[in-house]
Amino acid sequence: MEVVEGTATVGDVDAFVAELVEVGADSECAVQAFDARYVVDREHLERAVACADRARERGEAIADDHAVEILLYAAGRRQISRALEMGVDAGESPVVVVVHGGDGGDEGAAASAVARLLDPAETLGAFDEERVREFFDVSDRELGATDAGLAALVRERVAMLAVEK
């Protein structure tokens, strides 16, 4: 798995996503973009990829498309429409893109192609705490009951998607 960070200025979301799909098809990789304000850390994405891979290996995938499966796990949701809230929106925003080739994809080529679509910037880990807490439904009470922190609770939501079938 490779992660590409930057700022995207998206005029047409469908066209931007189509470019990512084309990069993925050309390199035989899953390519999924996220609004970086929802991604708590690299481990959040690594866990989503690992869970998506495991679901596909077991024949238990929720989505037909591997990139969408990664999105669903990262969002901790089974509904694509709800998970898409974590995706890229029109306008300028911080973005983090997962490039995952599994066993045969050319992650390096895909990551280079994705990087050309973004203005370089460090975005991973600069999440919006309020946005993350609202999206993942993390209450003050839940945070107060653990010393694990928000990132750990989000990663738990990712792992729990497989259990909530």
PDB file of C-alpha atoms in Angstrom:
ATOM      1  CA  MET A   1       0.000   0.000   0.000  1.00  0.00           C
ATOM      2  CA  GLU A   2       1.214   3.475  -0.856  1.00  0.00           C
ATOM      3  CA  VAL A   3      -0.275   6.725   0.384  1.00  0.00           C
ATOM      4  CA  VAL A   4      -0.197   9.930  -1.630  1.00  0.00           C
ATOM      5  CA  GLU A   5      -0.903  13.207   0.153  1.00  0.00           C
ATOM      6  CA  GLY A   6      -1.740  16.621  -1.197  1.00  0.00           C
ATOM      7  CA  THR A   7      -4.325  19.243  -1.877  1.00  0.00           C
ATOM      8  CA  ALA A   8      -6.837  18.716  -4.630  1.00  0.00           C
ATOM      9  CA  THR A   9      -8.802  21.384  -6.418  1.00  0.00           C
ATOM     10  CA  VAL A  10     -11.742  19.463  -7.802  1.00  0.00           C
ATOM     11  CA  GLY A  11     -14.091  21.142 -10.236  1.00  0.00           C
ATOM     12  CA  ASP A  12     -15.985  18.001 -11.217  1.00  0.00           C
ATOM     13  CA  VAL A  13     -15.985  15.156  -8.691  1.00  0.00           C
ATOM     14  CA  ASP A  14     -17.070  12.567 -11.281  1.00  0.00           C
ATOM     15  CA  ALA A  15     -14.227  13.549 -13.619  1.00  0.00           C
ATOM     16  CA  PHE A  16     -11.684  13.444 -10.777  1.00  0.00           C
ATOM     17  CA  VAL A  17     -12.894  10.005  -9.679  1.00  0.00           C
ATOM     18  CA  ALA A  18     -12.811   8.816 -13.305  1.00  0.00           C
ATOM     19  CA  GLU A  19      -9.129   9.837 -13.475  1.00  0.00           C
ATOM     20  CA  LEU A  20      -8.409   7.827 -10.333  1.00  0.00           C
ATOM     21  CA  VAL A  21     -10.284   4.822 -11.732  1.00  0.00           C
ATOM     22  CA  GLU A  22      -8.261   5.063 -14.945  1.00  0.00           C
ATOM     23  CA  VAL A  23      -4.994   5.212 -12.965  1.00  0.00           C
ATOM     24  CA  GLY A  24      -6.103   2.148 -11.031  1.00  0.00           C
ATOM     25  CA  ALA A  25      -7.070   0.233 -14.169  1.00  0.00           C
ATOM     26  CA  ASP A  26      -3.794   1.107 -15.929  1.00  0.00           C
ATOM     27  CA  SER A  27      -1.704  -0.041 -12.955  1.00  0.00           C
ATOM     28  CA  GLU A  28      -3.951  -2.870 -11.727  1.00  0.00           C
ATOM     29  CA  CYS A  29      -4.336  -1.155  -8.353  1.00  0.00           C
ATOM     30  CA  ALA A  30      -7.183  -0.065  -6.139  1.00  0.00           C
ATOM     31  CA  VAL A  31      -7.012   3.730  -5.930  1.00  0.00           C
ATOM     32  CA  GLN A  32      -9.214   5.461  -3.354  1.00  0.00           C
ATOM     33  CA  ALA A  33      -9.157   9.143  -2.400  1.00  0.00           C
ATOM     34  CA  PHE A  34     -10.232  10.463   0.983  1.00  0.00           C
ATOM     35  CA  ASP A  35     -10.872  13.894   2.397  1.00  0.00           C
ATOM     36  CA  ALA A  36      -7.888  13.933   4.771  1.00  0.00           C
ATOM     37  CA  ARG A  37      -9.912  15.674   7.459  1.00  0.00           C
ATOM     38  CA  TYR A  38     -11.624  12.298   8.133  1.00  0.00           C
ATOM     39  CA  VAL A  39      -8.475  10.140   8.247  1.00  0.00           C
ATOM     40  CA  VAL A  40      -6.929   9.935  11.706  1.00  0.00           C
ATOM     41  CA  ASP A  41      -3.593   8.393  10.702  1.00  0.00           C
ATOM     42  CA  ARG A  42      -1.835   5.999   8.353  1.00  0.00           C
ATOM     43  CA  GLU A  43      -2.800   3.044  10.531  1.00  0.00           C
ATOM     44  CA  HIS A  44      -6.466   3.929   9.933  1.00  0.00           C
ATOM     45  CA  LEU A  45      -5.904   3.363   6.206  1.00  0.00           C
ATOM     46  CA  GLU A  46      -3.680   0.317   6.688  1.00  0.00           C
ATOM     47  CA  ARG A  47      -6.362  -1.350   8.784  1.00  0.00           C
ATOM     48  CA  ALA A  48      -9.046  -0.521   6.207  1.00  0.00           C
ATOM     49  CA  VAL A  49      -6.932  -2.063   3.427  1.00  0.00           C
ATOM     50  CA  ALA A  50      -6.167  -5.169   5.494  1.00  0.00           C
ATOM     51  CA  CYS A  51      -9.844  -5.667   6.377  1.00  0.00           C
ATOM     52  CA  ALA A  52     -10.921  -5.130   2.763  1.00  0.00           C
ATOM     53  CA  ASP A  53      -8.322  -7.627   1.561  1.00  0.00           C
ATOM     54  CA  ARG A  54      -9.423 -10.195   4.121  1.00  0.00           C
ATOM     55  CA  ALA A  55     -13.091  -9.780   3.182  1.00  0.00           C
ATOM     56  CA  ARG A  56     -12.283 -10.310  -0.510  1.00  0.00           C
ATOM     57  CA  GLU A  57     -10.128 -13.368   0.249  1.00  0.00           C
ATOM     58  CA  ARG A  58     -12.992 -14.909   2.218  1.00  0.00           C
ATOM     59  CA  GLY A  59     -15.607 -14.083  -0.413  1.00  0.00           C
ATOM     60  CA  GLU A  60     -17.327 -11.726   2.040  1.00  0.00           C
ATOM     61  CA  ALA A  61     -16.744  -8.402   0.284  1.00  0.00           C
ATOM     62  CA  ILE A  62     -19.507  -5.847   0.557  1.00  0.00           C
ATOM     63  CA  ALA A  63     -18.649  -4.076  -2.727  1.00  0.00           C
ATOM     64  CA  ASP A  64     -17.606  -5.454  -6.113  1.00  0.00           C
ATOM     65  CA  ASP A  65     -14.880  -2.816  -6.513  1.00  0.00           C
ATOM     66  CA  HIS A  66     -11.829  -3.167  -4.261  1.00  0.00           C
ATOM     67  CA  ALA A  67     -11.349   0.617  -3.938  1.00  0.00           C
ATOM     68  CA  VAL A  68     -14.948   0.980  -2.756  1.00  0.00           C
ATOM     69  CA  GLU A  69     -14.413  -1.873  -0.298  1.00  0.00           C
ATOM     70  CA  ILE A  70     -11.444   0.035   1.154  1.00  0.00           C
ATOM     71  CA  LEU A  71     -13.633   3.145   1.440  1.00  0.00           C
ATOM     72  CA  LEU A  72     -16.359   1.208   3.272  1.00  0.00           C
ATOM     73  CA  TYR A  73     -13.905  -0.161   5.807  1.00  0.00           C
ATOM     74  CA  ALA A  74     -12.178   3.203   6.297  1.00  0.00           C
ATOM     75  CA  ALA A  75     -15.601   4.726   6.966  1.00  0.00           C
ATOM     76  CA  GLY A  76     -16.724   1.846   9.163  1.00  0.00           C
ATOM     77  CA  ARG A  77     -19.971   1.695   7.186  1.00  0.00           C
ATOM     78  CA  ARG A  78     -21.735  -0.765   4.922  1.00  0.00           C
ATOM     79  CA  GLN A  79     -23.685   1.890   2.994  1.00  0.00           C
ATOM     80  CA  ILE A  80     -21.707   3.317   0.093  1.00  0.00           C
ATOM     81  CA  SER A  81     -23.713   6.551   0.075  1.00  0.00           C
ATOM     82  CA  ARG A  82     -22.832   7.183   3.727  1.00  0.00           C
ATOM     83  CA  ALA A  83     -19.176   6.181   3.296  1.00  0.00           C
ATOM     84  CA  LEU A  84     -18.786   8.580   0.370  1.00  0.00           C
ATOM     85  CA  GLU A  85     -18.938  11.454   2.858  1.00  0.00           C
ATOM     86  CA  MET A  86     -15.252  10.611   3.512  1.00  0.00           C
ATOM     87  CA  GLY A  87     -14.476  11.010  -0.176  1.00  0.00           C
ATOM     88  CA  VAL A  88     -13.283  13.994  -2.130  1.00  0.00           C
ATOM     89  CA  ASP A  89     -15.743  16.812  -2.716  1.00  0.00           C
ATOM     90  CA  ALA A  90     -15.807  19.709  -5.154  1.00  0.00           C
ATOM     91  CA  GLY A  91     -13.537  22.612  -4.337  1.00  0.00           C
ATOM     92  CA  GLU A  92     -10.131  22.679  -2.698  1.00  0.00           C
ATOM     93  CA  SER A  93      -9.458  20.238   0.105  1.00  0.00           C
ATOM     94  CA  PRO A  94      -6.719  18.204   1.759  1.00  0.00           C
ATOM     95  CA  VAL A  95      -6.603  14.726   0.267  1.00  0.00           C
ATOM     96  CA  VAL A  96      -4.981  11.411   1.056  1.00  0.00           C
ATOM     97  CA  VAL A  97      -5.093   8.690  -1.587  1.00  0.00           C
ATOM     98  CA  VAL A  98      -4.567   4.975  -0.978  1.00  0.00           C
ATOM     99  CA  VAL A  99      -2.921   3.039  -3.794  1.00  0.00           C
ATOM    100  CA  HIS A 100      -3.065  -0.710  -3.222  1.00  0.00           C
ATOM    101  CA  GLY A 101      -1.837  -3.197  -5.759  1.00  0.00           C
ATOM    102  CA  GLY A 102      -2.187  -6.392  -3.809  1.00  0.00           C
ATOM    103  CA  ASP A 103       0.085  -8.999  -5.356  1.00  0.00           C
ATOM    104  CA  GLY A 104       0.328  -7.805  -8.926  1.00  0.00           C
ATOM    105  CA  GLY A 105      -0.317  -4.092  -9.269  1.00  0.00           C
ATOM    106  CA  ASP A 106       2.252  -1.414  -9.998  1.00  0.00           C
ATOM    107  CA  GLU A 107       1.790   0.776  -6.920  1.00  0.00           C
ATOM    108  CA  GLY A 108       4.752   2.991  -7.763  1.00  0.00           C
ATOM    109  CA  ALA A 109       3.399   3.944 -11.189  1.00  0.00           C
ATOM    110  CA  ALA A 110      -0.079   4.502  -9.780  1.00  0.00           C
ATOM    111  CA  ALA A 111       1.228   6.636  -6.893  1.00  0.00           C
ATOM    112  CA  SER A 112       3.241   8.781  -9.336  1.00  0.00           C
ATOM    113  CA  ALA A 113       0.181   9.270 -11.542  1.00  0.00           C
ATOM    114  CA  VAL A 114      -1.970  10.214  -8.552  1.00  0.00           C
ATOM    115  CA  ALA A 115       0.678  12.642  -7.278  1.00  0.00           C
ATOM    116  CA  ARG A 116       0.428  14.545 -10.573  1.00  0.00           C
ATOM    117  CA  LEU A 117      -3.259  15.198  -9.817  1.00  0.00           C
ATOM    118  CA  LEU A 118      -2.487  16.858  -6.460  1.00  0.00           C
ATOM    119  CA  ASP A 119      -0.571  19.843  -5.166  1.00  0.00           C
ATOM    120  CA  PRO A 120       2.010  18.405  -2.753  1.00  0.00           C
ATOM    121  CA  ALA A 121       1.176  18.884   0.922  1.00  0.00           C
ATOM    122  CA  GLU A 122       1.350  16.903   4.132  1.00  0.00           C
ATOM    123  CA  THR A 123      -2.245  16.039   4.950  1.00  0.00           C
ATOM    124  CA  LEU A 124      -2.171  12.719   6.776  1.00  0.00           C
ATOM    125  CA  GLY A 125      -2.788  13.087  10.490  1.00  0.00           C
ATOM    126  CA  ALA A 126      -4.139  16.634  10.223  1.00  0.00           C
ATOM    127  CA  PHE A 127      -7.691  15.443  10.781  1.00  0.00           C
ATOM    128  CA  ASP A 128     -10.571  17.591  11.988  1.00  0.00           C
ATOM    129  CA  GLU A 129     -11.415  16.188  15.426  1.00  0.00           C
ATOM    130  CA  GLU A 130     -14.981  17.519  15.473  1.00  0.00           C
ATOM    131  CA  ARG A 131     -15.676  16.197  11.973  1.00  0.00           C
ATOM    132  CA  VAL A 132     -14.195  12.789  12.845  1.00  0.00           C
ATOM    133  CA  ARG A 133     -16.115  12.520  16.105  1.00  0.00           C
ATOM    134  CA  GLU A 134     -19.384  13.378  14.386  1.00  0.00           C
ATOM    135  CA  PHE A 135     -18.811  11.050  11.420  1.00  0.00           C
ATOM    136  CA  PHE A 136     -17.738   8.085  13.566  1.00  0.00           C
ATOM    137  CA  ASP A 137     -20.244   8.920  16.316  1.00  0.00           C
ATOM    138  CA  VAL A 138     -17.661   9.182  19.106  1.00  0.00           C
ATOM    139  CA  SER A 139     -19.201  10.805  22.171  1.00  0.00           C
ATOM    140  CA  ASP A 140     -17.553  12.606  25.074  1.00  0.00           C
ATOM    141  CA  ARG A 141     -18.662   9.704  27.250  1.00  0.00           C
ATOM    142  CA  GLU A 142     -16.944   7.141  25.039  1.00  0.00           C
ATOM    143  CA  LEU A 143     -13.734   9.175  24.914  1.00  0.00           C
ATOM    144  CA  GLY A 144     -13.839   9.628  28.672  1.00  0.00           C
ATOM    145  CA  ALA A 145     -14.217   5.890  29.260  1.00  0.00           C
ATOM    146  CA  THR A 146     -10.859   5.068  27.672  1.00  0.00           C
ATOM    147  CA  ASP A 147      -7.361   6.422  27.540  1.00  0.00           C
ATOM    148  CA  ALA A 148      -6.916   4.967  24.046  1.00  0.00           C
ATOM    149  CA  GLY A 149      -7.795   8.212  22.246  1.00  0.00           C
ATOM    150  CA  LEU A 150      -9.818   9.137  19.195  1.00  0.00           C
ATOM    151  CA  ALA A 151      -7.537   7.480  16.629  1.00  0.00           C
ATOM    152  CA  ALA A 152      -7.771   4.121  18.393  1.00  0.00           C
ATOM    153  CA  LEU A 153     -11.559   4.370  18.583  1.00  0.00           C
ATOM    154  CA  VAL A 154     -11.773   5.101  14.855  1.00  0.00           C
ATOM    155  CA  ARG A 155      -9.510   2.153  14.033  1.00  0.00           C
ATOM    156  CA  GLU A 156     -11.802  -0.004  16.186  1.00  0.00           C
ATOM    157  CA  ARG A 157     -14.792   1.121  14.085  1.00  0.00           C
ATOM    158  CA  VAL A 158     -12.896   0.025  10.960  1.00  0.00           C
ATOM    159  CA  ALA A 159     -12.267  -3.438  12.379  1.00  0.00           C
ATOM    160  CA  MET A 160     -15.823  -3.782  13.673  1.00  0.00           C
ATOM    161  CA  LEU A 161     -17.390  -3.453  10.213  1.00  0.00           C
ATOM    162  CA  ALA A 162     -16.616  -7.110   9.513  1.00  0.00           C
ATOM    163  CA  VAL A 163     -18.359  -8.135  12.746  1.00  0.00           C
ATOM    164  CA  GLU A 164     -21.509  -6.097  12.071  1.00  0.00           C
ATOM    165  CA  LYS A 165     -22.682  -8.224   9.134  1.00  0.00           C
TER     166      LYS A 165
END
